[in-house]
Short mmCIF file of C-alpha atoms in Angstrom, two decimals:
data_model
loop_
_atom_site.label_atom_id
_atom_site.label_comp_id
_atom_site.label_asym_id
_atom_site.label_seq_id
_atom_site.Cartn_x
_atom_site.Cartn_y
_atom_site.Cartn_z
CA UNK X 1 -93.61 72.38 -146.73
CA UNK X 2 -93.63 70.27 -149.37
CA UNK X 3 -91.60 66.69 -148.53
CA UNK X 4 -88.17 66.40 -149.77
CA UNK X 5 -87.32 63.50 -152.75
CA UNK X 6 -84.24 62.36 -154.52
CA UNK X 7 -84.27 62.57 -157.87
CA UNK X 8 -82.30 59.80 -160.44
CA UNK X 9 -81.25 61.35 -164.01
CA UNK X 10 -81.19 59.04 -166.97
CA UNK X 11 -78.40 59.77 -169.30
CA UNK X 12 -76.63 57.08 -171.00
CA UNK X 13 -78.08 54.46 -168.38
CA UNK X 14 -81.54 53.67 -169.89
CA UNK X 15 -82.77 50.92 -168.15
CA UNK X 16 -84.26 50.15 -164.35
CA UNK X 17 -82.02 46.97 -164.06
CA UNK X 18 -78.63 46.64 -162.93
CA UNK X 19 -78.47 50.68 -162.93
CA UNK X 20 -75.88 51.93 -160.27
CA UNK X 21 -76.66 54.85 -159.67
CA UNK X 22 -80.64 53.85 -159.52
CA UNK X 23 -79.83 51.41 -157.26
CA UNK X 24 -78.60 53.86 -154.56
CA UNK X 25 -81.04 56.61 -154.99
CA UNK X 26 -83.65 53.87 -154.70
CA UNK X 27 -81.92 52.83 -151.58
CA UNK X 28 -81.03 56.27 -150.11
CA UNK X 29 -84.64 56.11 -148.55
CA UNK X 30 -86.61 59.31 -150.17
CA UNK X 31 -89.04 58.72 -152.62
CA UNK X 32 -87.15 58.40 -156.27
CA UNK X 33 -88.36 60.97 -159.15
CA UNK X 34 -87.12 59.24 -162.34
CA UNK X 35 -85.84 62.03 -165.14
CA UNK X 36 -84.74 62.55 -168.45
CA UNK X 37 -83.39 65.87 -170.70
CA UNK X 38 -83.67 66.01 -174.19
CA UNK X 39 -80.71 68.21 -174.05
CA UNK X 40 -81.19 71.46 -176.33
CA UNK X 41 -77.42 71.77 -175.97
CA UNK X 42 -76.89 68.73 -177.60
CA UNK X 43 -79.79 67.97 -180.08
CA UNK X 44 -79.80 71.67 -181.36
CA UNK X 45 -76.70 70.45 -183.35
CA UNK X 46 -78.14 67.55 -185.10
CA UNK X 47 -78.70 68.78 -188.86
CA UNK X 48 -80.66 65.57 -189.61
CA UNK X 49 -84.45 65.83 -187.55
CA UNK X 50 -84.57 62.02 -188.50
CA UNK X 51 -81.69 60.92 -186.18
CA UNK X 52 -82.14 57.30 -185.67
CA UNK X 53 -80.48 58.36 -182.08
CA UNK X 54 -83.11 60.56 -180.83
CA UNK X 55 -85.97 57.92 -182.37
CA UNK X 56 -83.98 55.38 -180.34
CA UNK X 57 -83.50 57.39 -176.81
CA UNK X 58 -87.26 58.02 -177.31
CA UNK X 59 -88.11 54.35 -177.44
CA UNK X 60 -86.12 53.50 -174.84
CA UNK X 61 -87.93 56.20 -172.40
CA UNK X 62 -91.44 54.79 -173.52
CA UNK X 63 -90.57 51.70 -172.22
CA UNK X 64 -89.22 52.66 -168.98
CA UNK X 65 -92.38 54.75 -168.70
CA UNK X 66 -94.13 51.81 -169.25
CA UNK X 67 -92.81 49.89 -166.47
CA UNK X 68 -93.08 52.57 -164.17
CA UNK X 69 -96.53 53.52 -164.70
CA UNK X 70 -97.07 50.24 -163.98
CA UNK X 71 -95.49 50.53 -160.67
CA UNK X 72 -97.66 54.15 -160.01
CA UNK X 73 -94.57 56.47 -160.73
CA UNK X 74 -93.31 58.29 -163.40
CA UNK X 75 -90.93 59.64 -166.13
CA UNK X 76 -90.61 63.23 -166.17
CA UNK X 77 -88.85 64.10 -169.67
CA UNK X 78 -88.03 67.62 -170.48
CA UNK X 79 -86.87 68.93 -174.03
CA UNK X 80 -84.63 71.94 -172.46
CA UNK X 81 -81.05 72.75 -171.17
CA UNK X 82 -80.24 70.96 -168.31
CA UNK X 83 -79.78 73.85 -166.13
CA UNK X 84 -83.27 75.63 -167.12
CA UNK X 85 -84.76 71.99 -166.24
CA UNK X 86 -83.41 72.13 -162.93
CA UNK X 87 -84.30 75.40 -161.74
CA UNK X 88 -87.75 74.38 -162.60
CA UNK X 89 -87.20 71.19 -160.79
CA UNK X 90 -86.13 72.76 -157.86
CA UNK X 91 -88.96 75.17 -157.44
CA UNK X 92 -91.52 72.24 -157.76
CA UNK X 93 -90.03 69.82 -155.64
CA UNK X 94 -87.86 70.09 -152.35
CA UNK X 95 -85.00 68.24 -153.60
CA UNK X 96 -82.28 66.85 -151.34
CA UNK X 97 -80.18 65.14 -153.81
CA UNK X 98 -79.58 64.21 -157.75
CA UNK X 99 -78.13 60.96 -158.83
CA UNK X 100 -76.85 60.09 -161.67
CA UNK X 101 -74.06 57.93 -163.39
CA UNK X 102 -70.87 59.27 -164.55
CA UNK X 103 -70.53 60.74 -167.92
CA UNK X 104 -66.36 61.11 -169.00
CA UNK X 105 -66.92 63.47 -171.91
CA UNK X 106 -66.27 67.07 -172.15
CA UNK X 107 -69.33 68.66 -172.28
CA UNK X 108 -70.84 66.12 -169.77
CA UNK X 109 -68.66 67.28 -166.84
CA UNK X 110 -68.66 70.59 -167.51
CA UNK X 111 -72.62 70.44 -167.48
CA UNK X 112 -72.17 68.30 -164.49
CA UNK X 113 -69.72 71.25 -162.67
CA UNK X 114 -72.63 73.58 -163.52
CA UNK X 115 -75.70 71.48 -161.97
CA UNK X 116 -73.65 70.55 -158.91
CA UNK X 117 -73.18 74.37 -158.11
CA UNK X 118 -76.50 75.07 -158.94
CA UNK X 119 -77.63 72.57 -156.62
CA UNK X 120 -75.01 73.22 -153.85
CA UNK X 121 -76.35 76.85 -154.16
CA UNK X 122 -79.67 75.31 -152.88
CA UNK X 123 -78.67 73.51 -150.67
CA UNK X 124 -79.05 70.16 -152.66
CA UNK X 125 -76.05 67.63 -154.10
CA UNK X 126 -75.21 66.05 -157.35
CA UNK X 127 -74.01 62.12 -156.22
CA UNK X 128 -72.90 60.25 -159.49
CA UNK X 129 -71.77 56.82 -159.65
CA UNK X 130 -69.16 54.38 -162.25
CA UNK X 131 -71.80 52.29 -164.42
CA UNK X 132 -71.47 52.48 -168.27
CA UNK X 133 -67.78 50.74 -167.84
CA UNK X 134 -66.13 47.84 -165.37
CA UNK X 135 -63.04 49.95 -164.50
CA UNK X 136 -62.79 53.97 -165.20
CA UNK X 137 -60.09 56.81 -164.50
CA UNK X 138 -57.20 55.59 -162.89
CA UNK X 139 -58.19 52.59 -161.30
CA UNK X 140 -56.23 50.54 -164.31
CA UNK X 141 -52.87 52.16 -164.19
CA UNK X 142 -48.81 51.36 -164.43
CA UNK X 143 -47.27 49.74 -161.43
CA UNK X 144 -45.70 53.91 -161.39
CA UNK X 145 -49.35 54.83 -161.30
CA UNK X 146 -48.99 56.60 -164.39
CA UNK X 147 -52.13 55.59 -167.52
CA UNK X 148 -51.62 53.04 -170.08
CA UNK X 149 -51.32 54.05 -173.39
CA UNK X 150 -50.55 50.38 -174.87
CA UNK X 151 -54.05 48.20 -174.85
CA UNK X 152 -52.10 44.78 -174.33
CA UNK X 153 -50.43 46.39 -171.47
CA UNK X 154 -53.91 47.36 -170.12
CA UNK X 155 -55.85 44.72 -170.38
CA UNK X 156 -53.57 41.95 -168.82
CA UNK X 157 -54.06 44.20 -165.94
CA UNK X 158 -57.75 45.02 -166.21
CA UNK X 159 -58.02 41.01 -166.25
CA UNK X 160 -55.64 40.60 -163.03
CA UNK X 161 -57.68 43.38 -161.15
CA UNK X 162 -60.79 41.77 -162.63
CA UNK X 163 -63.19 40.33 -159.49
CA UNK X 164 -66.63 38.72 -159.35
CA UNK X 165 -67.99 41.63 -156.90
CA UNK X 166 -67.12 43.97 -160.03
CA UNK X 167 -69.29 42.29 -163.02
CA UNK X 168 -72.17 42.10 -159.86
CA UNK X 169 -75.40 42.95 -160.71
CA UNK X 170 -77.22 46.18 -159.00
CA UNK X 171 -80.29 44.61 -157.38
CA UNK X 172 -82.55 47.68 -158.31
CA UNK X 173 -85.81 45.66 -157.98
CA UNK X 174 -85.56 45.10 -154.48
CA UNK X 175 -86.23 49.14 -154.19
CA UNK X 176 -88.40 49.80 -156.91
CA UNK X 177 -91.63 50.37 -154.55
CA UNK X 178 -89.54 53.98 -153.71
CA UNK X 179 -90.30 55.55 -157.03
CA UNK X 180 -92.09 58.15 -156.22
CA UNK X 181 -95.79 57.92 -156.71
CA UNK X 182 -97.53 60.01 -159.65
CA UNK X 183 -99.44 59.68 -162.11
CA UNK X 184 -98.29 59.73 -165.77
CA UNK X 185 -96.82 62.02 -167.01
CA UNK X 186 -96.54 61.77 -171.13
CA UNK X 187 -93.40 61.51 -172.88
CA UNK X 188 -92.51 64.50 -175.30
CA UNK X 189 -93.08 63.33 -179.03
CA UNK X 190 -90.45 63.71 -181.52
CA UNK X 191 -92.32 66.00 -183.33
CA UNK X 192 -92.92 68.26 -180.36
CA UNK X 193 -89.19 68.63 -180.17
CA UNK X 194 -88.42 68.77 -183.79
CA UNK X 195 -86.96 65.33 -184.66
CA UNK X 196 -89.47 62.01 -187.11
CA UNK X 197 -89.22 58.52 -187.11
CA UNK X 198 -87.05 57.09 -189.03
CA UNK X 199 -88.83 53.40 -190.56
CA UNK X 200 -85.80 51.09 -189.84
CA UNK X 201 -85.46 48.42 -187.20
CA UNK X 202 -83.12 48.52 -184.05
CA UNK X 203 -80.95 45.89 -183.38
CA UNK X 204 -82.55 43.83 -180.76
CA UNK X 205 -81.18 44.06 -177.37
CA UNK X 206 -81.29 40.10 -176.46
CA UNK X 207 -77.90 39.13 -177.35
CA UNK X 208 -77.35 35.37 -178.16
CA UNK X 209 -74.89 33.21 -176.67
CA UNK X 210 -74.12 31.66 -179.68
CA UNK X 211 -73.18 35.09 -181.33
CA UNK X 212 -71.04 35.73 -178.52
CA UNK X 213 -69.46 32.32 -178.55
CA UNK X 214 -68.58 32.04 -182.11
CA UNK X 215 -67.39 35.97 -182.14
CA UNK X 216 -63.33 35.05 -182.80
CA UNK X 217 -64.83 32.78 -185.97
CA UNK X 218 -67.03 35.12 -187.27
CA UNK X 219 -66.76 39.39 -186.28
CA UNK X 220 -64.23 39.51 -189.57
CA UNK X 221 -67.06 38.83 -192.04
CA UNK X 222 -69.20 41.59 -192.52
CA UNK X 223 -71.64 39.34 -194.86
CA UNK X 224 -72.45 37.13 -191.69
CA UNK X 225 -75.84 38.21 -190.22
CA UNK X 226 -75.07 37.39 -186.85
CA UNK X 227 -71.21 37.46 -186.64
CA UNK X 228 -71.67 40.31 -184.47
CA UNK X 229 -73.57 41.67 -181.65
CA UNK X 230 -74.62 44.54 -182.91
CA UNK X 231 -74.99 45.48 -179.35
CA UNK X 232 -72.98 49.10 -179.87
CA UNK X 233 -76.17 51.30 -179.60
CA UNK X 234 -77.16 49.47 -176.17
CA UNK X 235 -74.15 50.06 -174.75
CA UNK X 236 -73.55 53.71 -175.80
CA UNK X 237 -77.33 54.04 -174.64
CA UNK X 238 -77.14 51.95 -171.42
CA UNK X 239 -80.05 49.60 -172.81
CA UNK X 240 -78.19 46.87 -171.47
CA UNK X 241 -75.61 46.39 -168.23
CA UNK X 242 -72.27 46.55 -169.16
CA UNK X 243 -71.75 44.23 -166.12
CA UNK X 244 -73.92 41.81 -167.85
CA UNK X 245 -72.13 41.65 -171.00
CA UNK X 246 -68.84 40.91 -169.30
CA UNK X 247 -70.61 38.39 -167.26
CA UNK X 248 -71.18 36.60 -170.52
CA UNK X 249 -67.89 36.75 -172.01
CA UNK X 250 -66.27 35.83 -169.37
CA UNK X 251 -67.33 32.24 -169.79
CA UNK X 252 -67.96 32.55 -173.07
CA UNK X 253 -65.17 34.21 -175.48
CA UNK X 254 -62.29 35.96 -174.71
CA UNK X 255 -62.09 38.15 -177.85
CA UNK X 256 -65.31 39.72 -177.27
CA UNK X 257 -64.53 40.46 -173.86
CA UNK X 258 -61.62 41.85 -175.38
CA UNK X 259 -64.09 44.68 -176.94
CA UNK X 260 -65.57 45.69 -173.73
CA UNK X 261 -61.57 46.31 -172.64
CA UNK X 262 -61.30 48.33 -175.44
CA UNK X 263 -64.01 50.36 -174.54
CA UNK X 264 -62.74 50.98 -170.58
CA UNK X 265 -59.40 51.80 -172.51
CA UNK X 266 -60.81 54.46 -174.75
CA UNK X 267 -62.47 55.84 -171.81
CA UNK X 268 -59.22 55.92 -169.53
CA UNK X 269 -57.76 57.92 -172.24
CA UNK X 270 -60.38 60.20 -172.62
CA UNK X 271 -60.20 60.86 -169.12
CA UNK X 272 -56.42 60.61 -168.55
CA UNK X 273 -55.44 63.02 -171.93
CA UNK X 274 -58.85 64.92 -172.45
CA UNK X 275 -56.57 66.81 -175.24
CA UNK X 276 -58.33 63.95 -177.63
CA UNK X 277 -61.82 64.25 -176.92
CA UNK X 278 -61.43 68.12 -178.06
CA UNK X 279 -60.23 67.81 -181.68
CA UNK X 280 -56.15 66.92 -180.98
CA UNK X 281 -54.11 64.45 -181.92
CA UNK X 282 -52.66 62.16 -179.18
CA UNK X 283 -49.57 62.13 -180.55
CA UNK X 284 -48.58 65.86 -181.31
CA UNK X 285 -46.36 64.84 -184.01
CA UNK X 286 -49.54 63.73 -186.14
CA UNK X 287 -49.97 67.25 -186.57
CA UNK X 288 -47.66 68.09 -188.97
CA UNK X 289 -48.90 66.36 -191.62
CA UNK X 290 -49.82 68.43 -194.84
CA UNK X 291 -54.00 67.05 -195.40
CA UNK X 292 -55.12 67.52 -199.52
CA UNK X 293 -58.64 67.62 -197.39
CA UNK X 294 -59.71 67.82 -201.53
CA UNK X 295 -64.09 68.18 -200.59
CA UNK X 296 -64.95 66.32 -203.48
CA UNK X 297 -62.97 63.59 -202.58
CA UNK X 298 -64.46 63.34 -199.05
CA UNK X 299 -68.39 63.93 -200.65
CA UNK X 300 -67.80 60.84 -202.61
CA UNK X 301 -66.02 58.79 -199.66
CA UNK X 302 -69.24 60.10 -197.77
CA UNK X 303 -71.44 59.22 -200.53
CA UNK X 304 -70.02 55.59 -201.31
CA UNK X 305 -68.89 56.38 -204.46
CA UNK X 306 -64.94 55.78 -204.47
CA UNK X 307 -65.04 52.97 -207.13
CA UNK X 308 -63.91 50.74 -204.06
CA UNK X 309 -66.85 48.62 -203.52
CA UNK X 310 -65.66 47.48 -199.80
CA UNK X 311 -65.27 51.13 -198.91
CA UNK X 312 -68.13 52.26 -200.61
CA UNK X 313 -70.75 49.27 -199.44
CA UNK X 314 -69.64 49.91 -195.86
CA UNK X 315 -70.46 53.79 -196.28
CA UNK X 316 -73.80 52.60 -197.76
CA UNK X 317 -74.49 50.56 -194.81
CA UNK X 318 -73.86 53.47 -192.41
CA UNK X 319 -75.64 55.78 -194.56
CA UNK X 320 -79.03 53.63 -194.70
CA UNK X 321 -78.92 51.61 -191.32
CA UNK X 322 -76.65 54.13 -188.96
CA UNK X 323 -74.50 51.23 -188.54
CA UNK X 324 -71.01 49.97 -189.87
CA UNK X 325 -69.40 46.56 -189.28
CA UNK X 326 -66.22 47.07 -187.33
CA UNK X 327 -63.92 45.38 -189.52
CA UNK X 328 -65.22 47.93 -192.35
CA UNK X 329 -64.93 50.90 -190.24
CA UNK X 330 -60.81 49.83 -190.02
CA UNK X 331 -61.28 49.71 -193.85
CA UNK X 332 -62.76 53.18 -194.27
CA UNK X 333 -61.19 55.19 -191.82
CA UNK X 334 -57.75 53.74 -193.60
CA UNK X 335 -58.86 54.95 -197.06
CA UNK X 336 -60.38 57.72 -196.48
CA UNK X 337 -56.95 59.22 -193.90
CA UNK X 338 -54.54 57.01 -196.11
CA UNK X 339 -55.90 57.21 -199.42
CA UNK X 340 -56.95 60.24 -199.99
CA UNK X 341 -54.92 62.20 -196.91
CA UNK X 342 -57.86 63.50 -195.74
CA UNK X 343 -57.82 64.40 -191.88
CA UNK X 344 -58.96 62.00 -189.89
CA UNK X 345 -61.24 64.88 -187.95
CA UNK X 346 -63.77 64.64 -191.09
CA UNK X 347 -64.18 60.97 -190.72
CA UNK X 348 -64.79 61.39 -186.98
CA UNK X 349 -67.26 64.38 -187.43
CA UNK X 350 -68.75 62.37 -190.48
CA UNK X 351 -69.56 59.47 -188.26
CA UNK X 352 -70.52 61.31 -185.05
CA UNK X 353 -73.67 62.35 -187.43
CA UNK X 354 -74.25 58.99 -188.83
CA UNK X 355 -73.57 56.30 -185.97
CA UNK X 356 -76.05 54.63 -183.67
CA UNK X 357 -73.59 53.51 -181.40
CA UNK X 358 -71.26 56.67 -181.53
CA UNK X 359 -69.41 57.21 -178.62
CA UNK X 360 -67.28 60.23 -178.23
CA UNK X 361 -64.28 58.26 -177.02
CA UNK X 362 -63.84 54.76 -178.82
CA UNK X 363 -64.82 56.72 -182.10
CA UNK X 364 -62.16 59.12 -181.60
CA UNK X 365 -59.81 56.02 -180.78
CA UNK X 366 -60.52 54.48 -183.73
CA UNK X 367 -60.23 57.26 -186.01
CA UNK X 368 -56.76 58.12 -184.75
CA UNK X 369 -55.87 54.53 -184.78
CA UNK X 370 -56.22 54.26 -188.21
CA UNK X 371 -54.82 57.46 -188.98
CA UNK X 372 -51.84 56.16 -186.68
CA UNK X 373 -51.87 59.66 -184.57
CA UNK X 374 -53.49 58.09 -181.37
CA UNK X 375 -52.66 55.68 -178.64
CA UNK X 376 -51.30 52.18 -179.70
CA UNK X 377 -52.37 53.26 -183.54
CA UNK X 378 -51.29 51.17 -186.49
CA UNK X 379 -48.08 52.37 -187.75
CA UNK X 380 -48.05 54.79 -190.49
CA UNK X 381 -46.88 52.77 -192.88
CA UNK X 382 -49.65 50.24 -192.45
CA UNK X 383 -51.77 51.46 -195.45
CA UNK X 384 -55.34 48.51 -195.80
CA UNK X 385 -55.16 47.28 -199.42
CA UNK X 386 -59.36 47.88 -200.05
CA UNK X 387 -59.03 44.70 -202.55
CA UNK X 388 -56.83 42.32 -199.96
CA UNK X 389 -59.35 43.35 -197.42
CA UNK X 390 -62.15 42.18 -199.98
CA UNK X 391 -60.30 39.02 -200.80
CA UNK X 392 -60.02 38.18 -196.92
CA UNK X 393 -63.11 39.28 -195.56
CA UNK X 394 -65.55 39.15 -198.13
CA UNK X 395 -64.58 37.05 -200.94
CA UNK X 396 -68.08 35.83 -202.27
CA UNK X 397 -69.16 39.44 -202.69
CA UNK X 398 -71.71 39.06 -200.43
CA UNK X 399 -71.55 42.04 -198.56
CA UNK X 400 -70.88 44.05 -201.43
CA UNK X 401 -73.74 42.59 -203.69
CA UNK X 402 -75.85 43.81 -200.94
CA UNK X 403 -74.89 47.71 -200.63
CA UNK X 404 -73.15 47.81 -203.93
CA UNK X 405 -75.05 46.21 -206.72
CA UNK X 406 -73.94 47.71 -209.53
CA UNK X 407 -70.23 47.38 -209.11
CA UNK X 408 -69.73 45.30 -211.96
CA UNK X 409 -71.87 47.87 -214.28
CA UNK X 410 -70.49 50.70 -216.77
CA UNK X 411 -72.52 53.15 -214.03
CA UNK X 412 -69.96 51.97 -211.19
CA UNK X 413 -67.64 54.94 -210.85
CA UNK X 414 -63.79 54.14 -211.77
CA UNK X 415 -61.32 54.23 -208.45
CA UNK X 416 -61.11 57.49 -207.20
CA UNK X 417 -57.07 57.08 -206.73
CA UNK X 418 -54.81 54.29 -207.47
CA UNK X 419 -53.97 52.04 -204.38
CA UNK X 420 -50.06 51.60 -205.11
CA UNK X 421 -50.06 55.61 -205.75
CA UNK X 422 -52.01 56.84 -203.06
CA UNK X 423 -49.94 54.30 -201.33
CA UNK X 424 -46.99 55.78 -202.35
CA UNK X 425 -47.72 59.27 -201.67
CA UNK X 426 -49.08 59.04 -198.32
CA UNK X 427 -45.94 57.33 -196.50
CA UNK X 428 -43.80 60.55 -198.48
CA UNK X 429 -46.34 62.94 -196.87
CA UNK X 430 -45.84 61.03 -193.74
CA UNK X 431 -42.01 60.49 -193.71
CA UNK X 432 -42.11 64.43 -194.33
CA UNK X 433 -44.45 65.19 -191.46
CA UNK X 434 -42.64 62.96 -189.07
CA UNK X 435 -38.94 62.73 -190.34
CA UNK X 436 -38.97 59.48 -190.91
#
């Protein structure tokens, strides 16, 4: 009979440091097979075969590989559906347990329901663990134990709760001689699986101290090269601890820990009203309102070509680079539900596609936040000015010089809508929806 092993599946964890649910397969005592799933159910509905995403996850896995090759173990990495890749699993090895981390999306725990039974069924279990946030579910509720749905609220008492023992790093190392020991196995390419490279540089990974210091000063100005992080992908991706991060802002700058609240909170929400992560509004009223949803109008939003440079120089960005600055994101998401009343669902699905860093539950907090139908959204009547927004954030040009060169030439396109109209009409289609 062959001997039994654990097995640890990478998801949105990719790293061998500081990796909880690594660090107690490694420590359960079997030898560890490390694996990963190019999940058919997921890739199959990328449109674009040069997803920066995929390029990225790949990348990532080559240099785990790396380090555990060095170590005499290996990746396995499938390109499959998860539960295909564990019935084959399961009639190669004798397996007496998966870990994994938790995953708080929709399709994730349903997937998850299915490969526990499956593995239940053969006598195995499916063990998951809390890594890719500090606090998850309900453990930052109401004194009434009911879920926030305020953020200030929330993160007074994420901060009260907030102990050493939980920004601790998992001392993974320690175990890393119970990997179990095989030799290499290769790493799909992308072009087995369908998906190219994409020639553009990821954001690096080390994150400065200075960036994070000076982040109040400077995450307004989207022309500042390091006024931000840019640390979104390696979060959504696990490329770096969580538990690190807060660490550093701890000592460092309030505001930016700030942003890793935000990110438990859109989480909580997710889990606590799953309603949003499957296409509704979290408040119901919000869906009364009477879209235009005019397709040209969105193509040229998409396209960067409202004859707003601000909006269009931030859809540039996204377009070329797969990233956004945040403050321009606000700026978009506002124009493109407030402007041109187009439902907030396109902007969401739009960006899904295009976003490094998406994340199925702060992007669907932010697009209802601007929109004003989610949790602790801007009011409805708070409609960005693109042009005060400009004047504030970006009032050398700078940013828009870069992604927007010609938009003091004839070629520029005229304003797709005027502000104070558009203005105008959207707080009447509003007032109408909501009976204000």
């Amino acid at each position: 009979m062959k001997s039994p092993i654990h097995i640890f599946w990478f998801r949105r964890d990719l790293r061998l440091s500081d990796n909880a649910g690594l660090y107690h397969a490694l420590k359960a005592g079997l030898p560890v097979l490390p694996l990963f799933i190019f999940d058919k159910a997921i890739l199959d509905q990328l449109e674009d075969k040069a997803d920066r995403r995929v390029e990225f996850i790949h990348a990532a896995l080559e240099e785990i590989q790396t380090a555990l090759t060095g170590m005499g173990s290996s990746l396995e990495v499938y390109y499959g559906y998860p539960e295909e890749v564990f019935k084959t699993l399961l009639q190669k090895y004798t397996v007496e347990a998966v870990f994994t981390n938790h995953d708080y999306e929709p399709y994730a725990m349903d997937r998850d329901t299915a490969i526990n039974q499956l593995l239940q069924n053969q006598g195995a279990s499916l063990k998951t663990y809390k890594d890719q946030v500090i606090f998850e579910k309900e453990e930052v509720v109401k004194d009434d134990g009911k879920p926030y749905t305020v953020f200030t609220p929330y993160s007074r008492k994420w901060k009260a709760k907030l102990n050493d023992a939980d920004l601790n790093a998992y001392p993974t190392e320690k175990y890393f001689n119970h990997f179990l020991k095989q030799k290499a196995v290769p790493v799909p390419s992308l072009d087995s699986m369908g998906f190219k490279a994409v020639d553009w540089p990821f954001p690096s990974k080390q994150f400065q101290d200075a960036v994070i210091k000076h982040y109040t000063d400077n995450r307004n100005f989207p022309a500042l090269e390091n006024g931000t992080s840019k640390l979104g992908v390696h979060l959504r991706f696990g490329t770096v601890s969580v538990r690190e991060l807060a660490r550093k802002a701890s000592g460092l700058n309030e505001t930016f820990l700030n942003e890793l609240i935000w990110r438990d909170f859109y989480q909580a929400i997710l889990w606590n009203f799953p309603k949003v992560g499957k296409g509704q509004s979290f408040k119901a009223d919000y869906e009364k309102i009477e879209w235009r949803n005019n397709e040209e109008e969105f193509q040229r939003w998409c396209d960067g070509t409202t004859g707003y440079p601000i909006v269009d120089a931030g859809m540039r960005e996204l377009n070329t680079t797969g990233f956004m600055h945040n403050r321009v994101r606000m700026i978009v998401a506002s124009f493109l539900t407030k402007h041109l009343l187009i439902d907030w669902r396109w902007g969401e699905a739009y960006f899904s596609q295009k976003l490094l860093d998406f994340d199925l539950s702060a992007n669907n907090g932010g697009w209802q936040w601007a929109s004003g139908s989610g949790c602790d959204a801007a009011p409805y009547f708070r409609v960005f000015n693109p042009y005060l927004q400009t004047e504030k954030f970006d009032k050398q040009l700078k940013y828009i010089g870069k992604w927007v060169p010609e938009f003091q030439e004839f070629s520029y396109p005229k304003p797709i809508v005027v502000h104070e109209e558009a203005r105008k009409r959207v707080l009447e289609v509003y007032a109408r929806a909501l009976k204000k």
